[in-house]
mmCIF file of C-alpha atoms in Angstrom:
data_model
loop_
_atom_site.group_PDB
_atom_site.id
_atom_site.type_symbol
_atom_site.label_atom_id
_atom_site.label_comp_id
_atom_site.label_asym_id
_atom_site.label_seq_id
_atom_site.Cartn_x
_atom_site.Cartn_y
_atom_site.Cartn_z
ATOM 1 C CA MET I 1 1.379 -22.757 135.002
ATOM 2 C CA PRO I 2 -0.430 -23.482 132.125
ATOM 3 C CA HIS I 3 -0.685 -21.064 129.209
ATOM 4 C CA ARG I 4 -4.798 -20.739 129.153
ATOM 5 C CA THR I 5 -5.021 -19.392 132.840
ATOM 6 C CA VAL I 6 -3.147 -16.429 132.320
ATOM 7 C CA GLY I 7 -5.888 -14.105 132.077
ATOM 8 C CA GLY I 8 -6.352 -14.382 135.753
ATOM 9 C CA TRP I 9 -2.876 -14.220 137.459
ATOM 10 C CA LEU I 10 -2.143 -11.299 135.051
ATOM 11 C CA ALA I 11 -4.465 -9.326 136.674
ATOM 12 C CA ALA I 12 -3.044 -9.794 140.181
ATOM 13 C CA LEU I 13 0.397 -9.165 139.161
ATOM 14 C CA LEU I 14 -0.918 -5.787 137.462
ATOM 15 C CA ALA I 15 -2.258 -4.639 141.172
ATOM 16 C CA ALA I 16 0.941 -6.002 142.371
ATOM 17 C CA ALA I 17 3.255 -3.955 140.028
ATOM 18 C CA GLY I 18 1.084 -0.742 140.655
ATOM 19 C CA CYS I 19 0.440 -0.581 136.765
ATOM 20 C CA THR I 20 -2.211 1.723 136.425
ATOM 21 C CA THR I 21 -1.794 3.171 132.907
ATOM 22 C CA LEU I 22 -2.428 6.658 132.153
ATOM 23 C CA PRO I 23 -3.867 8.023 128.828
ATOM 24 C CA SER I 24 -2.096 10.343 126.446
ATOM 25 C CA LEU I 25 -4.712 12.860 126.929
ATOM 26 C CA PRO I 26 -7.859 12.237 128.175
ATOM 27 C CA LEU I 27 -11.277 12.415 125.681
ATOM 28 C CA LEU I 28 -9.210 14.370 123.164
ATOM 29 C CA THR I 29 -9.085 13.459 119.007
ATOM 30 C CA PRO I 30 -4.906 13.348 118.192
ATOM 31 C CA PRO I 31 -4.127 15.875 115.626
ATOM 32 C CA ARG I 32 -2.825 14.605 112.276
ATOM 33 C CA GLY I 33 0.709 13.881 111.942
ATOM 34 C CA ALA I 34 0.852 13.459 115.852
ATOM 35 C CA GLY I 35 2.563 10.281 115.804
ATOM 36 C CA LEU I 36 1.080 7.091 117.688
ATOM 37 C CA ASP I 37 -0.599 7.114 120.550
ATOM 38 C CA VAL I 38 -2.061 4.885 122.965
ATOM 39 C CA ALA I 39 -6.124 4.813 123.731
ATOM 40 C CA ARG I 40 -7.334 3.958 127.122
ATOM 41 C CA ASP I 41 -8.589 0.475 126.493
ATOM 42 C CA GLY I 42 -4.464 -0.074 125.428
ATOM 43 C CA THR I 43 -5.229 -0.030 121.075
ATOM 44 C CA LEU I 44 -1.889 1.859 119.582
ATOM 45 C CA ARG I 45 -3.257 4.735 117.107
ATOM 46 C CA LYS I 46 -2.122 6.433 114.280
ATOM 47 C CA ASP I 47 -4.437 9.694 113.318
ATOM 48 C CA GLY I 48 -6.705 8.051 116.037
ATOM 49 C CA LYS I 49 -7.399 5.149 114.118
ATOM 50 C CA PRO I 50 -6.269 1.829 115.219
ATOM 51 C CA PHE I 51 -2.713 1.100 113.845
ATOM 52 C CA ARG I 52 -0.649 -1.964 112.933
ATOM 53 C CA GLY I 53 2.821 -2.289 110.845
ATOM 54 C CA ILE I 54 5.694 -3.548 110.182
ATOM 55 C CA GLY I 55 8.644 -1.122 109.884
ATOM 56 C CA VAL I 56 12.115 -1.562 110.001
ATOM 57 C CA ASN I 57 15.433 -0.825 112.238
ATOM 58 C CA TYR I 58 17.079 1.528 109.973
ATOM 59 C CA PHE I 59 20.256 1.713 113.244
ATOM 60 C CA ASP I 60 22.672 4.245 110.927
ATOM 61 C CA LEU I 61 20.105 6.458 109.500
ATOM 62 C CA PHE I 62 21.755 9.710 111.649
ATOM 63 C CA TYR I 63 25.141 8.011 112.939
ATOM 64 C CA ARG I 64 25.554 7.887 109.473
ATOM 65 C CA SER I 65 26.100 11.622 108.939
ATOM 66 C CA LEU I 66 27.269 11.663 112.675
ATOM 67 C CA ARG I 67 30.677 9.794 111.834
ATOM 68 C CA ASP I 68 30.936 12.095 109.415
ATOM 69 C CA PRO I 69 29.662 15.368 109.738
ATOM 70 C CA SER I 70 31.436 17.514 107.450
ATOM 71 C CA ALA I 71 30.299 15.722 104.304
ATOM 72 C CA SER I 72 27.161 15.329 105.394
ATOM 73 C CA LEU I 73 26.038 19.240 105.947
ATOM 74 C CA ARG I 74 28.241 19.434 102.766
ATOM 75 C CA ALA I 75 25.496 17.444 100.857
ATOM 76 C CA GLY I 76 22.704 19.950 101.493
ATOM 77 C CA PRO I 77 18.948 19.924 102.896
ATOM 78 C CA ALA I 78 19.591 15.688 103.339
ATOM 79 C CA ASP I 79 22.325 13.467 102.106
ATOM 80 C CA ALA I 80 21.385 11.122 99.007
ATOM 81 C CA GLY I 81 21.794 7.954 100.827
ATOM 82 C CA CYS I 82 19.058 9.154 103.631
ATOM 83 C CA HIS I 83 16.770 10.420 101.145
ATOM 84 C CA GLU I 84 17.062 7.591 98.934
ATOM 85 C CA GLY I 85 16.988 4.910 101.499
ATOM 86 C CA LEU I 86 13.333 6.443 102.847
ATOM 87 C CA ALA I 87 12.317 7.062 99.507
ATOM 88 C CA GLU I 88 12.323 3.368 99.048
ATOM 89 C CA LEU I 89 10.745 2.482 102.006
ATOM 90 C CA ALA I 90 7.842 4.667 101.286
ATOM 91 C CA ARG I 91 8.050 3.001 97.771
ATOM 92 C CA ARG I 92 7.207 -0.184 99.317
ATOM 93 C CA GLY I 93 4.683 0.917 101.735
ATOM 94 C CA ILE I 94 6.598 0.669 104.986
ATOM 95 C CA PRO I 95 5.592 3.111 106.920
ATOM 96 C CA PHE I 96 8.375 3.638 110.088
ATOM 97 C CA ALA I 97 11.840 3.360 111.031
ATOM 98 C CA ARG I 98 13.764 2.674 114.145
ATOM 99 C CA PHE I 99 17.121 4.166 114.996
ATOM 100 C CA MET I 100 19.192 5.309 117.107
ATOM 101 C CA ALA I 101 19.789 9.464 117.494
ATOM 102 C CA CYS I 102 22.638 9.714 119.587
ATOM 103 C CA GLY I 103 26.700 8.439 119.610
ATOM 104 C CA PHE I 104 27.029 4.878 120.218
ATOM 105 C CA TRP I 105 31.022 5.859 121.739
ATOM 106 C CA PRO I 106 31.395 8.748 123.853
ATOM 107 C CA ASN I 107 33.621 9.693 121.251
ATOM 108 C CA ASP I 108 30.941 10.056 119.033
ATOM 109 C CA TRP I 109 29.357 12.973 121.101
ATOM 110 C CA LYS I 110 31.841 15.498 120.053
ATOM 111 C CA LEU I 111 29.905 17.336 117.787
ATOM 112 C CA TYR I 112 27.115 17.449 120.331
ATOM 113 C CA PHE I 113 29.869 19.332 123.010
ATOM 114 C CA GLU I 114 31.734 20.984 120.311
ATOM 115 C CA ASP I 115 28.590 22.827 117.803
ATOM 116 C CA LYS I 116 25.423 22.105 118.878
ATOM 117 C CA PRO I 117 24.055 23.270 116.030
ATOM 118 C CA ALA I 118 25.838 21.618 113.443
ATOM 119 C CA TYR I 119 24.790 17.994 115.527
ATOM 120 C CA PHE I 120 21.179 19.209 115.231
ATOM 121 C CA ALA I 121 21.543 20.795 111.939
ATOM 122 C CA LEU I 122 22.481 17.056 110.906
ATOM 123 C CA LEU I 123 19.837 15.638 112.740
ATOM 124 C CA ASP I 124 17.268 18.112 111.663
ATOM 125 C CA ASN I 125 18.480 17.037 107.867
ATOM 126 C CA MET I 126 17.378 13.642 108.637
ATOM 127 C CA VAL I 127 14.034 14.496 110.524
ATOM 128 C CA LYS I 128 13.154 16.754 107.043
ATOM 129 C CA ALA I 129 14.098 13.806 105.152
ATOM 130 C CA ALA I 130 11.495 11.434 106.620
ATOM 131 C CA GLU I 131 8.303 14.211 106.627
ATOM 132 C CA GLU I 132 9.196 14.829 102.725
ATOM 133 C CA HIS I 133 8.662 10.461 102.242
ATOM 134 C CA GLY I 134 6.321 10.345 104.995
ATOM 135 C CA ILE I 135 7.905 7.686 106.614
ATOM 136 C CA GLY I 136 7.750 7.643 110.619
ATOM 137 C CA LEU I 137 10.679 7.969 112.983
ATOM 138 C CA ILE I 138 11.093 6.300 116.535
ATOM 139 C CA PRO I 139 14.164 7.562 117.552
ATOM 140 C CA SER I 140 16.083 5.860 120.097
ATOM 141 C CA LEU I 141 17.693 8.128 122.512
ATOM 142 C CA PHE I 142 20.287 6.870 124.394
ATOM 143 C CA TRP I 143 21.212 3.400 122.569
ATOM 144 C CA ALA I 144 24.239 2.219 124.302
ATOM 145 C CA SER I 145 23.993 1.062 128.371
ATOM 146 C CA ALA I 146 27.528 2.803 129.046
ATOM 147 C CA THR I 147 27.902 6.126 126.868
ATOM 148 C CA VAL I 148 25.820 8.689 129.338
ATOM 149 C CA PRO I 149 27.725 7.396 132.211
ATOM 150 C CA ASP I 150 30.792 7.526 130.376
ATOM 151 C CA LEU I 151 30.168 10.596 128.920
ATOM 152 C CA VAL I 152 29.575 11.869 132.616
ATOM 153 C CA GLY I 153 31.881 10.237 134.334
ATOM 154 C CA GLU I 154 29.951 8.093 136.577
ATOM 155 C CA PRO I 155 29.992 4.260 136.244
ATOM 156 C CA ARG I 156 27.227 2.385 134.861
ATOM 157 C CA ASP I 157 24.875 1.872 137.786
ATOM 158 C CA ALA I 158 24.366 5.760 137.843
ATOM 159 C CA TRP I 159 21.293 5.004 136.270
ATOM 160 C CA GLY I 160 19.552 3.983 139.371
ATOM 161 C CA ASN I 161 20.565 7.119 140.997
ATOM 162 C CA PRO I 162 17.689 9.938 140.062
ATOM 163 C CA ASP I 163 20.448 12.447 141.520
ATOM 164 C CA SER I 164 22.863 11.387 139.080
ATOM 165 C CA LYS I 165 24.921 13.564 136.518
ATOM 166 C CA THR I 166 24.197 10.653 133.996
ATOM 167 C CA HIS I 167 20.463 11.201 135.033
ATOM 168 C CA ALA I 168 20.777 15.383 135.091
ATOM 169 C CA PHE I 169 22.156 14.352 131.070
ATOM 170 C CA MET I 170 19.504 12.181 130.147
ATOM 171 C CA ARG I 171 16.724 15.020 131.152
ATOM 172 C CA ALA I 172 18.661 17.559 129.248
ATOM 173 C CA TYR I 173 19.041 15.361 126.028
ATOM 174 C CA THR I 174 15.563 13.949 126.616
ATOM 175 C CA ARG I 175 14.470 17.427 126.850
ATOM 176 C CA GLU I 176 16.292 19.331 123.902
ATOM 177 C CA ILE I 177 14.895 16.613 121.064
ATOM 178 C CA VAL I 178 11.689 16.466 122.362
ATOM 179 C CA THR I 179 10.885 20.011 122.385
ATOM 180 C CA ARG I 180 13.141 20.005 118.993
ATOM 181 C CA TYR I 181 10.868 17.563 116.860
ATOM 182 C CA ARG I 182 7.021 17.162 119.202
ATOM 183 C CA HIS I 183 5.858 19.235 116.281
ATOM 184 C CA SER I 184 7.318 16.861 113.701
ATOM 185 C CA PRO I 185 4.846 14.702 111.851
ATOM 186 C CA ALA I 186 7.822 12.355 111.326
ATOM 187 C CA ILE I 187 7.995 11.441 114.701
ATOM 188 C CA TRP I 188 6.355 8.737 115.596
ATOM 189 C CA GLY I 189 7.236 7.881 119.435
ATOM 190 C CA TRP I 190 10.036 7.763 121.314
ATOM 191 C CA GLU I 191 12.292 4.917 123.030
ATOM 192 C CA PHE I 192 14.668 5.172 125.974
ATOM 193 C CA GLY I 193 17.905 2.848 124.676
ATOM 194 C CA ASN I 194 18.568 -0.614 123.493
ATOM 195 C CA GLU I 195 18.534 -3.870 125.130
ATOM 196 C CA TYR I 196 19.761 -3.113 128.475
ATOM 197 C CA ASN I 197 17.606 -5.663 130.355
ATOM 198 C CA LEU I 198 19.557 -7.963 128.757
ATOM 199 C CA ASP I 199 22.475 -6.951 131.106
ATOM 200 C CA ALA I 200 20.350 -6.872 134.406
ATOM 201 C CA ASP I 201 21.285 -8.987 137.137
ATOM 202 C CA LEU I 202 23.448 -10.974 135.187
ATOM 203 C CA PRO I 203 24.777 -13.665 137.635
ATOM 204 C CA ASN I 204 28.150 -13.853 135.647
ATOM 205 C CA ALA I 205 28.262 -9.951 135.263
ATOM 206 C CA ALA I 206 32.398 -9.272 135.825
ATOM 207 C CA GLN I 207 32.144 -11.119 132.309
ATOM 208 C CA HIS I 208 29.782 -8.961 130.798
ATOM 209 C CA ARG I 209 30.584 -5.338 131.334
ATOM 210 C CA PRO I 210 30.745 -2.841 128.678
ATOM 211 C CA ALA I 211 33.646 -2.714 126.514
ATOM 212 C CA VAL I 212 36.969 -1.169 128.085
ATOM 213 C CA VAL I 213 38.098 1.237 124.384
ATOM 214 C CA PRO I 214 39.766 4.600 125.888
ATOM 215 C CA LYS I 215 40.226 5.674 122.585
ATOM 216 C CA LEU I 216 36.367 5.905 121.845
ATOM 217 C CA GLY I 217 35.946 7.495 125.347
ATOM 218 C CA THR I 218 35.325 4.574 127.963
ATOM 219 C CA PRO I 219 37.033 4.768 131.008
ATOM 220 C CA ALA I 220 40.450 2.331 131.681
ATOM 221 C CA ALA I 221 38.764 -0.020 133.341
ATOM 222 C CA ARG I 222 35.175 -0.878 134.873
ATOM 223 C CA SER I 223 34.236 -2.321 138.183
ATOM 224 C CA ALA I 224 30.810 -3.834 140.043
ATOM 225 C CA ARG I 225 29.216 -0.123 139.705
ATOM 226 C CA ASP I 226 29.443 -1.007 136.203
ATOM 227 C CA ASP I 227 26.410 -4.120 136.946
ATOM 228 C CA LEU I 228 23.142 -3.050 136.004
ATOM 229 C CA THR I 229 20.156 -4.244 137.709
ATOM 230 C CA HIS I 230 16.307 -4.355 136.799
ATOM 231 C CA ASP I 231 15.610 -2.075 139.644
ATOM 232 C CA ALA I 232 18.434 0.472 138.549
ATOM 233 C CA LEU I 233 16.575 0.486 134.766
ATOM 234 C CA ALA I 234 13.169 0.832 136.088
ATOM 235 C CA THR I 235 14.299 4.235 137.608
ATOM 236 C CA ALA I 236 15.836 5.086 134.527
ATOM 237 C CA LEU I 237 12.819 4.360 132.214
ATOM 238 C CA ALA I 238 10.230 6.431 134.257
ATOM 239 C CA ALA I 239 12.616 9.130 135.010
ATOM 240 C CA PHE I 240 13.062 9.005 131.057
ATOM 241 C CA ALA I 241 8.987 8.715 130.781
ATOM 242 C CA ASP I 242 8.691 11.738 132.821
ATOM 243 C CA GLU I 243 11.012 14.005 131.267
ATOM 244 C CA VAL I 244 9.466 13.030 127.869
ATOM 245 C CA ARG I 245 5.449 13.645 129.580
ATOM 246 C CA LYS I 246 6.492 17.421 130.424
ATOM 247 C CA HIS I 247 7.099 18.344 126.636
ATOM 248 C CA ASP I 248 5.007 15.442 124.816
ATOM 249 C CA PRO I 249 1.166 14.598 126.226
ATOM 250 C CA ARG I 250 0.863 12.317 123.782
ATOM 251 C CA ARG I 251 3.104 10.196 121.744
ATOM 252 C CA ILE I 252 4.218 6.507 122.372
ATOM 253 C CA ILE I 253 6.863 5.695 124.896
ATOM 254 C CA THR I 254 8.499 2.823 125.229
ATOM 255 C CA SER I 255 12.327 1.145 126.435
ATOM 256 C CA GLY I 256 14.000 -0.396 123.219
ATOM 257 C CA HIS I 257 14.085 -3.063 125.552
ATOM 258 C CA SER I 258 14.323 -7.184 124.392
ATOM 259 C CA ALA I 259 12.312 -9.885 125.591
ATOM 260 C CA PRO I 260 13.199 -10.627 129.022
ATOM 261 C CA ARG I 261 15.995 -13.300 129.468
ATOM 262 C CA PRO I 262 14.082 -16.983 129.990
ATOM 263 C CA SER I 263 15.589 -16.149 133.993
ATOM 264 C CA ALA I 264 15.062 -13.060 134.528
ATOM 265 C CA TRP I 265 12.969 -12.786 137.581
ATOM 266 C CA HIS I 266 15.221 -15.517 138.998
ATOM 267 C CA GLN I 267 18.332 -13.304 137.795
ATOM 268 C CA ARG I 268 16.446 -10.587 140.007
ATOM 269 C CA LYS I 269 15.712 -12.363 143.132
ATOM 270 C CA GLU I 270 18.418 -14.694 143.297
ATOM 271 C CA LYS I 271 21.141 -14.136 140.702
ATOM 272 C CA SER I 272 20.744 -17.782 139.103
ATOM 273 C CA TRP I 273 19.756 -18.922 135.834
ATOM 274 C CA SER I 274 16.965 -20.737 136.909
ATOM 275 C CA GLN I 275 14.217 -20.691 133.947
ATOM 276 C CA ASP I 276 11.298 -18.659 134.717
ATOM 277 C CA ASP I 277 7.295 -19.426 134.274
ATOM 278 C CA GLU I 278 4.753 -17.824 132.434
ATOM 279 C CA SER I 279 3.655 -15.555 135.733
ATOM 280 C CA GLN I 280 7.772 -14.781 136.036
ATOM 281 C CA PHE I 281 7.604 -13.690 132.962
ATOM 282 C CA ALA I 282 4.716 -11.504 132.836
ATOM 283 C CA GLU I 283 5.792 -9.689 136.016
ATOM 284 C CA ARG I 284 9.107 -8.927 134.845
ATOM 285 C CA LEU I 285 7.768 -7.636 131.655
ATOM 286 C CA LEU I 286 5.642 -5.794 133.623
ATOM 287 C CA LEU I 287 8.601 -4.347 135.952
ATOM 288 C CA ASP I 288 10.577 -3.641 133.157
ATOM 289 C CA HIS I 289 7.660 -0.780 131.563
ATOM 290 C CA PRO I 290 6.860 1.483 134.839
ATOM 291 C CA ASP I 291 4.193 4.020 133.700
ATOM 292 C CA PRO I 292 4.148 6.265 132.571
ATOM 293 C CA VAL I 293 6.135 4.200 129.607
ATOM 294 C CA ASN I 294 3.072 2.981 127.536
ATOM 295 C CA VAL I 295 4.891 0.604 125.439
ATOM 296 C CA LEU I 296 6.074 -2.771 125.981
ATOM 297 C CA SER I 297 9.233 -3.702 123.829
ATOM 298 C CA ILE I 298 10.430 -7.285 123.263
ATOM 299 C CA HIS I 299 13.162 -8.185 120.226
ATOM 300 C CA VAL I 300 12.627 -11.841 118.936
ATOM 301 C CA TYR I 301 14.470 -13.687 116.376
ATOM 302 C CA GLU I 302 14.210 -17.012 116.778
ATOM 303 C CA THR I 303 11.344 -19.247 115.630
ATOM 304 C CA SER I 304 11.299 -21.425 119.011
ATOM 305 C CA GLY I 305 13.260 -21.762 121.853
ATOM 306 C CA LYS I 306 13.840 -23.073 125.642
ATOM 307 C CA ARG I 307 11.103 -20.953 128.549
ATOM 308 C CA PHE I 308 9.318 -22.283 130.752
ATOM 309 C CA GLY I 309 11.058 -24.935 131.172
ATOM 310 C CA ARG I 310 9.891 -26.245 127.789
ATOM 311 C CA GLU I 311 10.444 -25.703 123.743
ATOM 312 C CA VAL I 312 8.241 -22.464 123.166
ATOM 313 C CA SER I 313 7.562 -21.272 119.348
ATOM 314 C CA ALA I 314 7.401 -17.644 118.636
ATOM 315 C CA ALA I 315 3.942 -18.352 117.872
ATOM 316 C CA GLU I 316 3.111 -19.631 121.364
ATOM 317 C CA PHE I 317 5.513 -16.716 123.030
ATOM 318 C CA LEU I 318 4.647 -13.575 121.174
ATOM 319 C CA ALA I 319 0.539 -15.127 121.899
ATOM 320 C CA LEU I 320 1.648 -14.901 125.635
ATOM 321 C CA ALA I 321 3.451 -10.874 125.293
ATOM 322 C CA MET I 322 0.364 -10.073 124.077
ATOM 323 C CA GLN I 323 -2.197 -10.722 126.570
ATOM 324 C CA VAL I 324 0.524 -9.388 128.822
ATOM 325 C CA ALA I 325 0.070 -5.880 127.114
ATOM 326 C CA ALA I 326 -3.460 -6.043 126.950
ATOM 327 C CA GLN I 327 -4.092 -6.925 130.791
ATOM 328 C CA ALA I 328 -1.824 -3.804 131.059
ATOM 329 C CA LYS I 329 -3.177 -1.967 128.113
ATOM 330 C CA LYS I 330 0.232 -1.213 126.926
ATOM 331 C CA PRO I 331 0.347 -2.105 123.298
ATOM 332 C CA LEU I 332 3.779 -4.537 122.207
ATOM 333 C CA PHE I 333 6.056 -3.389 120.039
ATOM 334 C CA VAL I 334 8.237 -6.325 118.933
ATOM 335 C CA GLY I 335 11.410 -4.045 117.954
ATOM 336 C CA GLU I 336 13.529 -5.771 116.174
ATOM 337 C CA PHE I 337 13.206 -9.379 114.638
ATOM 338 C CA GLY I 338 14.826 -10.892 111.648
ATOM 339 C CA ALA I 339 16.884 -14.169 110.143
ATOM 340 C CA SER I 340 20.167 -13.960 108.872
ATOM 341 C CA ASP I 341 21.478 -16.513 106.026
ATOM 342 C CA GLN I 342 24.660 -16.709 107.488
ATOM 343 C CA ALA I 343 23.289 -19.945 109.580
ATOM 344 C CA PRO I 344 24.043 -23.328 108.182
ATOM 345 C CA ASP I 345 20.922 -23.353 105.812
ATOM 346 C CA GLY I 346 21.555 -20.154 104.213
ATOM 347 C CA GLU I 347 19.066 -18.392 101.940
ATOM 348 C CA LYS I 348 16.284 -21.215 102.327
ATOM 349 C CA GLY I 349 16.426 -21.241 105.763
ATOM 350 C CA ALA I 350 17.095 -17.290 106.165
ATOM 351 C CA LYS I 351 13.583 -16.919 103.947
ATOM 352 C CA GLU I 352 11.830 -20.204 106.448
ATOM 353 C CA ARG I 353 12.880 -18.251 109.574
ATOM 354 C CA LEU I 354 11.588 -15.259 108.395
ATOM 355 C CA ALA I 355 8.106 -16.707 107.343
ATOM 356 C CA ALA I 356 7.782 -18.072 110.790
ATOM 357 C CA LEU I 357 8.371 -15.049 112.337
ATOM 358 C CA LEU I 358 6.209 -12.820 110.183
ATOM 359 C CA ALA I 359 3.218 -15.208 110.320
ATOM 360 C CA ALA I 360 3.858 -15.537 113.948
ATOM 361 C CA ILE I 361 3.628 -11.361 114.223
ATOM 362 C CA GLU I 362 0.432 -11.178 112.209
ATOM 363 C CA LYS I 363 -1.593 -14.096 114.327
ATOM 364 C CA ALA I 364 -0.558 -12.451 117.446
ATOM 365 C CA GLU I 365 -1.932 -9.397 115.888
ATOM 366 C CA VAL I 366 1.604 -7.437 117.095
ATOM 367 C CA PRO I 367 0.672 -3.773 116.597
ATOM 368 C CA LEU I 368 4.160 -2.779 115.826
ATOM 369 C CA ALA I 369 7.296 -4.931 114.571
ATOM 370 C CA ALA I 370 10.887 -3.408 113.232
ATOM 371 C CA LEU I 371 13.203 -5.545 110.775
ATOM 372 C CA TRP I 372 16.420 -5.713 112.128
ATOM 373 C CA VAL I 373 18.457 -4.117 109.388
ATOM 374 C CA TYR I 374 17.543 -1.957 106.724
ATOM 375 C CA ASP I 375 20.717 -0.022 104.845
ATOM 376 C CA PHE I 376 23.272 -1.017 107.153
ATOM 377 C CA ARG I 377 26.879 -1.512 105.805
ATOM 378 C CA GLY I 378 28.249 -2.651 109.478
ATOM 379 C CA GLN I 379 26.404 -5.724 109.225
ATOM 380 C CA ASP I 380 26.427 -6.381 104.745
ATOM 381 C CA LYS I 381 27.698 -10.061 105.725
ATOM 382 C CA ASP I 382 24.821 -11.428 107.499
ATOM 383 C CA TRP I 383 21.361 -8.797 108.346
ATOM 384 C CA ASN I 384 22.223 -5.993 106.014
ATOM 385 C CA VAL I 385 18.607 -5.601 103.988
ATOM 386 C CA THR I 386 18.585 -3.173 100.338
ATOM 387 C CA ALA I 387 16.645 -2.701 97.807
ATOM 388 C CA THR I 388 19.776 -4.252 96.078
ATOM 389 C CA ASN I 389 21.147 -6.218 97.918
ATOM 390 C CA ALA I 390 20.822 -10.486 97.782
ATOM 391 C CA ARG I 391 18.396 -9.753 100.585
ATOM 392 C CA ALA I 392 15.893 -7.448 99.212
ATOM 393 C CA TRP I 393 13.541 -9.739 99.594
ATOM 394 C CA GLN I 394 12.913 -9.517 103.145
ATOM 395 C CA LEU I 395 11.804 -5.857 101.991
ATOM 396 C CA ASP I 396 9.258 -7.369 99.842
ATOM 397 C CA ALA I 397 7.919 -10.050 102.317
ATOM 398 C CA ILE I 398 7.207 -6.827 104.643
ATOM 399 C CA ALA I 399 5.888 -5.078 102.196
ATOM 400 C CA GLU I 400 3.224 -8.261 101.552
ATOM 401 C CA ALA I 401 2.560 -8.239 105.192
ATOM 402 C CA ASN I 402 1.573 -4.701 105.880
ATOM 403 C CA GLN I 403 -0.995 -4.840 102.415
ATOM 404 C CA ARG I 404 -2.577 -8.123 104.707
ATOM 405 C CA ILE I 405 -2.504 -6.396 107.746
ATOM 406 C CA LYS I 406 -4.075 -3.272 105.809
ATOM 407 C CA ALA I 407 -6.698 -5.356 104.155
ATOM 408 C CA ARG I 408 -7.882 -6.894 107.706
ATOM 409 C CA LEU I 409 -7.633 -3.769 110.027
ATOM 410 C CA LEU I 410 -10.041 -1.714 107.067
ATOM 411 C CA ALA I 411 -12.314 -5.117 107.220
ATOM 412 C CA ARG I 412 -13.489 -4.602 110.829
ATOM 413 C CA PRO I 413 -15.628 -2.074 112.488
ATOM 414 C CA ALA I 414 -13.978 0.930 114.196
ATOM 415 C CA GLU I 415 -14.884 0.461 117.315
ATOM 416 C CA ALA I 416 -11.510 -0.398 119.209
ATOM 417 C CA GLY I 417 -9.352 2.522 120.307
ATOM 418 C CA LYS I 418 -12.422 5.102 120.852
ATOM 419 C CA GLU I 419 -12.085 7.025 124.045
#
């Protein structure tokens, strides 16, 4: 279907999907420091005003402390690396960071089970540091899709069962995190996990089951019950969002999903790699973000790619995703974008690709986006961006983009986002 006709079939898709976005709190002006929320018209807001901004993924902001808790706790109110990294973002006007607010492997949760006060002391320190430097945080509570099922001794399909131990643990941890930090001005919103949707309904699922590493806490074997489906993910996301809303009626809730695979609709319907058309992409994107999830999440790295049976530029793809978001009244979050300089064209190519992605994000007026990845030593060879390494120019690029975005917002009448 031609791109220009998207509005007509989107309305039908929204009705079919049952998307009836709930306002965060009716007819109330949010208090300052209450993070991000969504107005009834779908506008992303900060402190009651329309907001757009580009932040970073600070993947191991908490995880680095969790891997060496004794050293981190000895360091005082917040470790020097955490303080300096957040301070650098503040100096550059980079407003927020998305991070992993949990363990990656099952064994990483040992401190949580054995000494919960110490676990939360580490997280408290990090949140306090963000408060001090005025940096917003979007914590991703269950980063890896197999970790919680592994912790409670269930296969990954337990995400589709609201009565499972997996759901019980998810609800308990969500409650602990949200009630502990819901009054912090540093917390901008809540995210479920990272890119679970890329594992859903794979035609070759048996070849892509979660890793088996018993020394890190995984089971010794996987089975077909570890294969994810889109239906199971929708069940898990709705349950996560319901639990968040019990304790925080306003802040944004998002999935952490990447963009739907080019064949996601066909994978769900017929376990095939046939490419979806624009309407099928829109349907899948909506169904992957059930109410009360109120922000659509995608990750975009390529400046162009094969979708809809043709070559599609990042600019066109983001424009389409923004149309879906506008019809659903759910803002779009490009939770990851970036450019590695390890491709064949090196730094020159990385600069061209990042410039193209930033231009597409700005042109589409994407409200929220985050660069991959800031101060993460685990990806020093290809992705890690710091203020002092050879990729520091990427921080300059997003800082300059934020200045342009802020200027455009200030130049517009403050009509959007009013209740």
